[in-house]
Amino acid sequence: MAKVQVFDHPLVQHKLTMIRDENTGVKSFRELVDELAMLMTYEVTRDFPTEEVDITTPVAPAKAKVIAGKKVAIVPILRAGLGMVNGILRLIPAAKVGHIGLYRDPETLLPVEYYCKLPNDIQERDVIIVDPMLATGGSAAAAIGFLKDRGIKSMKLMCLIAAPEGIRVVHQAHEDVDIFTAAIDDHLNEHGYIVPGLGDAGDRLFGTK
Ligand code: URA
């Protein structure tokens, strides 16, 4: 059964409050999203296996732990997911990055993939899908489905704010995918915005409106 993990660390909560604030400008917003993604990576990678290696410190030979051959891919959902990539790369610099873009067909209302470029060896990698806002869950569930169709087995979803509706949709479709978030907010409004949320994450990251 998939889990939802909420990061209640004071640093995460503090920075999250700052990005929620409508007075936070684009520069700070970007920096804070970057820092939040980096802090959350710490927990998202907690289950990575380690192995012992032999090293020599300036003082003595020692056995010490390293991460055991994990290969990671980060897949941001365009466009707001892009804002979280660098923060993760700061802790996992060798990770490869794929991109997936989706739009909602105005007639069927179903998500349609308009862009997808993934590392060739992505099936061998642990994939972290990133999107700051898990709102209806439609895009995230579709992105996970498209990635499963390409043979990817190990996936986690990292967001900053989730709506209960989005969590339900993702877990109904993909009960094997764990969700990591900094907050679960109250609800979605009639325009599909998370309440209280932070507004449009893409617009706030890129200074568009
Ligand atoms: N996407 C956003 O950027 N914000 C929301 O509140 C919902 C979806």
mmCIF file of C-alpha atoms and ligand atoms in Angstrom:
data_model
loop_
_atom_site.group_PDB
_atom_site.id
_atom_site.type_symbol
_atom_site.label_atom_id
_atom_site.label_comp_id
_atom_site.label_asym_id
_atom_site.label_seq_id
_atom_site.Cartn_x
_atom_site.Cartn_y
_atom_site.Cartn_z
ATOM 1 C CA MET A 1 0.000 0.000 0.000
ATOM 2 C CA ALA A 2 1.426 3.354 -1.018
ATOM 3 C CA LYS A 3 2.090 5.970 1.595
ATOM 4 C CA VAL A 4 1.783 9.731 1.804
ATOM 5 C CA GLN A 5 4.591 11.346 3.748
ATOM 6 C CA VAL A 6 4.206 14.924 4.939
ATOM 7 C CA PHE A 7 7.420 16.729 5.873
ATOM 8 C CA ASP A 8 6.786 18.449 9.152
ATOM 9 C CA HIS A 9 10.378 19.589 9.603
ATOM 10 C CA PRO A 10 10.490 23.204 10.852
ATOM 11 C CA LEU A 11 12.765 24.349 8.019
ATOM 12 C CA VAL A 12 10.423 22.897 5.431
ATOM 13 C CA GLN A 13 7.358 24.402 7.080
ATOM 14 C CA HIS A 14 9.048 27.802 7.409
ATOM 15 C CA LYS A 15 10.054 27.930 3.754
ATOM 16 C CA LEU A 16 6.660 26.660 2.672
ATOM 17 C CA THR A 17 4.983 29.514 4.537
ATOM 18 C CA MET A 18 7.232 31.952 2.708
ATOM 19 C CA ILE A 19 6.272 30.644 -0.738
ATOM 20 C CA ARG A 20 2.585 30.683 0.165
ATOM 21 C CA ASP A 21 2.800 34.401 0.962
ATOM 22 C CA GLU A 22 1.554 36.494 -1.959
ATOM 23 C CA ASN A 23 4.191 39.125 -1.167
ATOM 24 C CA THR A 24 7.072 36.753 -1.934
ATOM 25 C CA GLY A 25 8.551 37.829 -5.266
ATOM 26 C CA VAL A 26 9.824 35.695 -8.111
ATOM 27 C CA LYS A 27 13.488 35.595 -7.045
ATOM 28 C CA SER A 28 12.773 34.456 -3.512
ATOM 29 C CA PHE A 29 10.040 32.098 -4.693
ATOM 30 C CA ARG A 30 12.466 30.347 -7.040
ATOM 31 C CA GLU A 31 15.191 30.095 -4.406
ATOM 32 C CA LEU A 32 12.780 28.742 -1.810
ATOM 33 C CA VAL A 33 11.323 26.114 -4.157
ATOM 34 C CA ASP A 34 14.876 25.057 -4.942
ATOM 35 C CA GLU A 35 15.728 24.769 -1.238
ATOM 36 C CA LEU A 36 12.504 22.913 -0.436
ATOM 37 C CA ALA A 37 13.186 20.364 -3.176
ATOM 38 C CA MET A 38 16.685 19.860 -1.801
ATOM 39 C CA LEU A 39 15.470 19.387 1.777
ATOM 40 C CA MET A 40 12.764 16.972 0.683
ATOM 41 C CA THR A 41 15.281 14.895 -1.258
ATOM 42 C CA TYR A 42 16.819 14.005 2.088
ATOM 43 C CA GLU A 43 13.674 12.086 3.082
ATOM 44 C CA VAL A 44 12.749 10.811 -0.371
ATOM 45 C CA THR A 45 16.086 8.977 -0.526
ATOM 46 C CA ARG A 46 15.925 7.613 3.023
ATOM 47 C CA ASP A 47 15.286 4.038 1.843
ATOM 48 C CA PHE A 48 18.306 3.958 -0.475
ATOM 49 C CA PRO A 49 20.450 0.953 0.430
ATOM 50 C CA THR A 50 24.036 1.486 1.534
ATOM 51 C CA GLU A 51 27.074 -0.757 1.411
ATOM 52 C CA GLU A 52 30.395 -0.745 3.184
ATOM 53 C CA VAL A 53 33.589 0.186 1.394
ATOM 54 C CA ASP A 54 37.191 0.274 2.547
ATOM 55 C CA ILE A 55 38.801 3.702 2.668
ATOM 56 C CA THR A 56 41.772 5.249 4.397
ATOM 57 C CA THR A 57 41.278 8.436 6.365
ATOM 58 C CA PRO A 58 44.315 10.623 7.189
ATOM 59 C CA VAL A 59 44.327 8.764 10.533
ATOM 60 C CA ALA A 60 43.536 5.105 9.829
ATOM 61 C CA PRO A 61 41.962 2.549 7.489
ATOM 62 C CA ALA A 62 38.190 2.482 7.906
ATOM 63 C CA LYS A 63 35.068 0.813 6.673
ATOM 64 C CA ALA A 64 32.523 3.426 5.633
ATOM 65 C CA LYS A 65 29.126 3.498 3.952
ATOM 66 C CA VAL A 66 28.241 4.628 0.450
ATOM 67 C CA ILE A 67 24.958 4.463 -1.449
ATOM 68 C CA ALA A 68 24.809 1.049 -3.100
ATOM 69 C CA GLY A 69 24.676 1.605 -6.825
ATOM 70 C CA LYS A 70 21.395 3.525 -6.970
ATOM 71 C CA LYS A 71 20.740 5.249 -10.241
ATOM 72 C CA VAL A 72 18.193 8.040 -10.150
ATOM 73 C CA ALA A 73 16.190 9.935 -12.741
ATOM 74 C CA ILE A 74 14.236 13.095 -12.011
ATOM 75 C CA VAL A 75 11.181 13.694 -14.168
ATOM 76 C CA PRO A 76 9.585 17.130 -13.795
ATOM 77 C CA ILE A 77 6.060 17.560 -15.095
ATOM 78 C CA LEU A 78 6.211 20.668 -17.285
ATOM 79 C CA ARG A 79 6.299 23.428 -16.551
ATOM 80 C CA ALA A 80 6.222 24.032 -12.801
ATOM 81 C CA GLY A 81 8.111 20.808 -12.045
ATOM 82 C CA LEU A 82 11.211 22.402 -13.579
ATOM 83 C CA GLY A 83 11.554 24.594 -10.493
ATOM 84 C CA MET A 84 12.328 21.573 -8.316
ATOM 85 C CA VAL A 85 14.991 19.919 -10.464
ATOM 86 C CA ASN A 86 18.103 21.843 -9.418
ATOM 87 C CA GLY A 87 17.432 21.396 -5.721
ATOM 88 C CA ILE A 88 17.388 17.623 -6.164
ATOM 89 C CA LEU A 89 20.457 17.710 -8.404
ATOM 90 C CA ARG A 90 22.386 19.500 -5.680
ATOM 91 C CA LEU A 91 22.115 16.323 -3.565
ATOM 92 C CA ILE A 92 22.092 13.758 -6.398
ATOM 93 C CA PRO A 93 24.329 15.400 -9.011
ATOM 94 C CA ALA A 94 24.636 12.276 -11.175
ATOM 95 C CA ALA A 95 20.881 11.919 -11.613
ATOM 96 C CA LYS A 96 19.596 12.096 -15.162
ATOM 97 C CA VAL A 97 16.642 14.316 -15.992
ATOM 98 C CA GLY A 98 13.680 13.457 -18.227
ATOM 99 C CA HIS A 99 10.784 15.770 -19.052
ATOM 100 C CA ILE A 100 7.109 15.140 -19.532
ATOM 101 C CA GLY A 101 4.524 17.650 -20.724
ATOM 102 C CA LEU A 102 0.779 17.110 -20.611
ATOM 103 C CA TYR A 103 -2.290 19.115 -21.567
ATOM 104 C CA ARG A 104 -5.927 18.445 -20.978
ATOM 105 C CA ASP A 105 -7.929 17.706 -24.121
ATOM 106 C CA PRO A 106 -10.743 20.294 -24.039
ATOM 107 C CA GLU A 107 -13.297 17.783 -25.340
ATOM 108 C CA THR A 108 -12.453 14.541 -23.573
ATOM 109 C CA LEU A 109 -10.887 16.358 -20.564
ATOM 110 C CA LEU A 110 -8.295 13.565 -20.549
ATOM 111 C CA PRO A 111 -4.569 14.369 -20.159
ATOM 112 C CA VAL A 112 -2.642 14.117 -23.431
ATOM 113 C CA GLU A 113 1.145 13.829 -23.566
ATOM 114 C CA TYR A 114 2.602 16.561 -25.820
ATOM 115 C CA TYR A 115 6.259 16.116 -24.872
ATOM 116 C CA CYS A 116 8.263 13.282 -23.417
ATOM 117 C CA LYS A 117 12.025 12.920 -23.470
ATOM 118 C CA LEU A 118 13.539 10.423 -21.077
ATOM 119 C CA PRO A 119 17.023 9.020 -20.422
ATOM 120 C CA ASN A 120 17.602 5.814 -22.468
ATOM 121 C CA ASP A 121 18.286 3.721 -19.384
ATOM 122 C CA ILE A 122 15.368 5.066 -17.355
ATOM 123 C CA GLN A 123 13.955 1.567 -16.734
ATOM 124 C CA GLU A 124 17.026 0.825 -14.575
ATOM 125 C CA ARG A 125 16.581 3.987 -12.513
ATOM 126 C CA ASP A 126 14.591 5.036 -9.482
ATOM 127 C CA VAL A 127 12.404 7.817 -10.780
ATOM 128 C CA ILE A 128 11.402 10.877 -8.782
ATOM 129 C CA ILE A 129 8.502 12.635 -10.514
ATOM 130 C CA VAL A 130 8.238 16.266 -9.448
ATOM 131 C CA ASP A 131 5.409 18.771 -9.611
ATOM 132 C CA PRO A 132 5.013 21.428 -6.905
ATOM 133 C CA MET A 133 1.206 21.274 -6.832
ATOM 134 C CA LEU A 134 -0.740 18.006 -6.671
ATOM 135 C CA ALA A 135 -4.166 19.465 -7.392
ATOM 136 C CA THR A 136 -6.727 17.277 -9.228
ATOM 137 C CA GLY A 137 -4.110 14.551 -9.562
ATOM 138 C CA GLY A 138 -5.005 14.133 -13.241
ATOM 139 C CA SER A 139 -1.602 15.133 -14.622
ATOM 140 C CA ALA A 140 0.380 13.228 -12.012
ATOM 141 C CA ALA A 141 -1.671 10.035 -12.447
ATOM 142 C CA ALA A 142 -1.361 10.316 -16.227
ATOM 143 C CA ALA A 143 2.391 10.991 -16.064
ATOM 144 C CA ILE A 144 2.898 7.953 -13.838
ATOM 145 C CA GLY A 145 0.797 5.888 -16.266
ATOM 146 C CA PHE A 146 2.830 7.050 -19.279
ATOM 147 C CA LEU A 147 6.067 6.226 -17.453
ATOM 148 C CA LYS A 148 4.780 2.773 -16.476
ATOM 149 C CA ASP A 149 3.919 2.185 -20.148
ATOM 150 C CA ARG A 150 7.628 2.719 -20.870
ATOM 151 C CA GLY A 151 8.609 -0.006 -18.435
ATOM 152 C CA ILE A 152 9.512 2.112 -15.417
ATOM 153 C CA LYS A 153 8.850 0.263 -12.192
ATOM 154 C CA SER A 154 10.241 2.317 -9.347
ATOM 155 C CA MET A 155 8.629 5.729 -8.957
ATOM 156 C CA LYS A 156 8.006 8.281 -6.232
ATOM 157 C CA LEU A 157 6.042 11.507 -6.531
ATOM 158 C CA MET A 158 7.433 14.629 -4.859
ATOM 159 C CA CYS A 159 5.303 17.756 -4.544
ATOM 160 C CA LEU A 160 5.184 20.760 -2.251
ATOM 161 C CA ILE A 161 1.449 21.081 -1.642
ATOM 162 C CA ALA A 162 -1.136 18.369 -2.210
ATOM 163 C CA ALA A 163 -4.926 18.515 -2.214
ATOM 164 C CA PRO A 164 -6.735 15.516 -0.678
ATOM 165 C CA GLU A 165 -8.527 15.076 -4.026
ATOM 166 C CA GLY A 166 -5.196 14.741 -5.864
ATOM 167 C CA ILE A 167 -3.809 12.210 -3.415
ATOM 168 C CA ARG A 168 -6.948 10.100 -3.824
ATOM 169 C CA VAL A 169 -6.793 10.196 -7.624
ATOM 170 C CA VAL A 170 -3.109 9.232 -7.751
ATOM 171 C CA HIS A 171 -3.457 6.413 -5.253
ATOM 172 C CA GLN A 172 -6.626 5.033 -6.843
ATOM 173 C CA ALA A 173 -4.752 4.756 -10.131
ATOM 174 C CA HIS A 174 -1.300 3.837 -8.758
ATOM 175 C CA GLU A 175 -1.364 2.321 -5.321
ATOM 176 C CA ASP A 176 2.329 1.435 -5.603
ATOM 177 C CA VAL A 177 3.590 5.048 -5.855
ATOM 178 C CA ASP A 178 4.519 6.851 -2.635
ATOM 179 C CA ILE A 179 3.732 10.558 -2.415
ATOM 180 C CA PHE A 180 6.018 12.989 -0.590
ATOM 181 C CA THR A 181 4.662 16.444 0.157
ATOM 182 C CA ALA A 182 5.338 19.380 2.473
ATOM 183 C CA ALA A 183 1.627 19.941 3.151
ATOM 184 C CA ILE A 184 -1.845 18.554 2.544
ATOM 185 C CA ASP A 185 -4.161 21.530 2.104
ATOM 186 C CA ASP A 186 -7.879 21.837 2.567
ATOM 187 C CA HIS A 187 -9.518 21.438 -0.830
ATOM 188 C CA LEU A 188 -9.627 22.488 -4.485
ATOM 189 C CA ASN A 189 -11.711 25.481 -5.479
ATOM 190 C CA GLU A 190 -14.002 25.611 -8.518
ATOM 191 C CA HIS A 191 -11.058 26.730 -10.705
ATOM 192 C CA GLY A 192 -8.916 23.767 -9.714
ATOM 193 C CA TYR A 193 -6.661 25.811 -7.402
ATOM 194 C CA ILE A 194 -5.518 24.368 -4.110
ATOM 195 C CA VAL A 195 -6.933 26.253 -1.100
ATOM 196 C CA PRO A 196 -5.134 27.941 0.552
ATOM 197 C CA GLY A 197 -2.232 26.793 -1.676
ATOM 198 C CA LEU A 198 0.104 29.363 -3.173
ATOM 199 C CA GLY A 199 -1.583 30.315 -6.430
ATOM 200 C CA ASP A 200 -0.190 29.235 -9.792
ATOM 201 C CA ALA A 201 3.209 27.707 -9.115
ATOM 202 C CA GLY A 202 4.339 28.000 -12.757
ATOM 203 C CA ASP A 203 3.456 31.688 -12.942
ATOM 204 C CA ARG A 204 5.160 32.414 -9.644
ATOM 205 C CA LEU A 205 8.316 30.523 -10.661
ATOM 206 C CA PHE A 206 8.659 32.058 -14.079
ATOM 207 C CA GLY A 207 7.173 35.505 -13.446
ATOM 208 C CA THR A 208 4.341 35.049 -15.950
ATOM 209 C CA LYS A 209 0.747 36.021 -15.381
HETATM 210 N N1 URA B 1 -1.529 24.283 -10.117
HETATM 211 C C1 URA B 1 -1.031 25.364 -9.466
HETATM 212 O O1 URA B 1 -0.019 25.907 -9.862
HETATM 213 N N2 URA B 1 -1.669 25.802 -8.373
HETATM 214 C C2 URA B 1 -2.781 25.229 -7.888
HETATM 215 O O2 URA B 1 -3.316 25.677 -6.884
HETATM 216 C C3 URA B 1 -3.294 24.113 -8.588
HETATM 217 C C4 URA B 1 -2.652 23.655 -9.697
#
